[in-house]
Amino acid sequence: IGVGLVSFGLFFVLFGMLLYFDSVLLAFGNILFLSGLVFIIGFRRTFTFFFQRQKLKGTSFFLGGVLIVLMRWPLLGMLLEAYGFIILFR
């Protein structure tokens, strides 16, 4: 279930980008991606990964970007998410 949710989440994010940053598709893709991540590695591991002391800056940018996309500012939200993603996984 988790791999399917992550796959659909990535598909909706990419499809939302192809359709000139459609905010509904991007928001749906973000929600599916995060819920799939929880199904794959578990709630506790997901929480501890995102909220480690050295990763709080990346987490705040990533989750802030998700929130901005949900508030219908897709371009700014995706830029914040991308920056947060790079900081999280460097």
CSV table of C-alpha atoms in Angstrom, one decimal:
chain,number,residue,atom,x,y,z
A,1,ILE,CA,0.0,0.0,0.0
A,2,GLY,CA,2.8,2.4,0.9
A,3,VAL,CA,4.7,2.0,-2.3
A,4,GLY,CA,1.5,2.5,-4.3
A,5,LEU,CA,0.7,5.7,-2.4
A,6,VAL,CA,4.2,7.1,-2.9
A,7,SER,CA,4.1,6.2,-6.6
A,8,PHE,CA,0.7,7.9,-7.1
A,9,GLY,CA,2.0,10.8,-5.1
A,10,LEU,CA,5.0,11.3,-7.3
A,11,PHE,CA,2.8,10.8,-10.4
A,12,PHE,CA,0.4,13.5,-9.3
A,13,VAL,CA,3.2,15.9,-8.4
A,14,LEU,CA,4.8,15.4,-11.8
A,15,PHE,CA,1.5,15.7,-13.6
A,16,GLY,CA,0.7,18.8,-11.6
A,17,MET,CA,4.0,20.3,-12.7
A,18,LEU,CA,3.3,19.4,-16.4
A,19,LEU,CA,-0.1,21.1,-16.2
A,20,TYR,CA,1.5,24.5,-15.2
A,21,PHE,CA,1.6,23.9,-11.5
A,22,ASP,CA,-2.0,22.9,-10.9
A,23,SER,CA,-2.4,23.4,-7.2
A,24,VAL,CA,-5.0,20.7,-6.6
A,25,LEU,CA,-2.8,18.0,-8.3
A,26,LEU,CA,0.3,19.1,-6.4
A,27,ALA,CA,-1.5,19.2,-3.1
A,28,PHE,CA,-3.0,15.7,-3.7
A,29,GLY,CA,0.4,14.4,-4.7
A,30,ASN,CA,2.1,15.8,-1.6
A,31,ILE,CA,-0.5,14.3,0.7
A,32,LEU,CA,-0.3,10.9,-1.0
A,33,PHE,CA,3.5,11.0,-0.9
A,34,LEU,CA,3.7,11.8,2.8
A,35,SER,CA,1.0,9.2,3.7
A,36,GLY,CA,2.8,6.6,1.6
A,37,LEU,CA,6.1,7.3,3.4
A,38,VAL,CA,4.3,6.8,6.7
A,39,PHE,CA,2.9,3.4,5.5
A,40,ILE,CA,6.4,2.3,4.3
A,41,ILE,CA,8.6,3.1,7.2
A,42,GLY,CA,6.0,3.7,10.0
A,43,PHE,CA,4.8,6.7,11.8
A,44,ARG,CA,7.5,6.8,14.5
A,45,ARG,CA,10.4,6.5,12.1
A,46,THR,CA,8.9,9.1,9.8
A,47,PHE,CA,8.5,11.5,12.7
A,48,THR,CA,12.0,10.9,14.0
A,49,PHE,CA,13.5,11.3,10.5
A,50,PHE,CA,11.8,14.6,9.9
A,51,PHE,CA,12.2,16.1,13.4
A,52,GLN,CA,15.9,15.4,14.1
A,53,ARG,CA,17.7,18.4,15.5
A,54,GLN,CA,20.0,18.7,12.5
A,55,LYS,CA,17.2,18.3,9.9
A,56,LEU,CA,14.7,20.9,11.4
A,57,LYS,CA,15.6,23.5,8.8
A,58,GLY,CA,15.0,21.2,5.9
A,59,THR,CA,11.8,19.9,7.5
A,60,SER,CA,10.5,23.3,8.1
A,61,PHE,CA,11.1,24.3,4.4
A,62,PHE,CA,9.6,21.1,3.1
A,63,LEU,CA,6.5,21.1,5.3
A,64,GLY,CA,6.1,24.8,4.8
A,65,GLY,CA,6.2,24.3,1.1
A,66,VAL,CA,3.4,21.7,1.4
A,67,LEU,CA,1.4,24.1,3.4
A,68,ILE,CA,1.9,26.9,0.9
A,69,VAL,CA,0.8,24.5,-1.9
A,70,LEU,CA,-2.3,23.7,0.1
A,71,MET,CA,-3.0,27.4,0.3
A,72,ARG,CA,-2.9,27.6,-3.5
A,73,TRP,CA,0.5,29.2,-4.1
A,74,PRO,CA,1.9,26.3,-6.1
A,75,LEU,CA,5.1,27.8,-7.6
A,76,LEU,CA,6.4,29.2,-4.3
A,77,GLY,CA,5.4,26.1,-2.5
A,78,MET,CA,7.2,23.8,-4.9
A,79,LEU,CA,10.3,25.9,-4.7
A,80,LEU,CA,10.3,25.7,-0.9
A,81,GLU,CA,9.7,22.0,-1.0
A,82,ALA,CA,12.5,21.4,-3.4
A,83,TYR,CA,14.9,23.5,-1.2
A,84,GLY,CA,13.8,21.6,1.9
A,85,PHE,CA,14.1,18.2,0.1
A,86,ILE,CA,17.7,19.1,-0.9
A,87,ILE,CA,18.6,20.1,2.7
A,88,LEU,CA,16.9,17.0,4.1
A,89,PHE,CA,18.8,14.5,1.9
A,90,ARG,CA,22.2,16.0,1.5
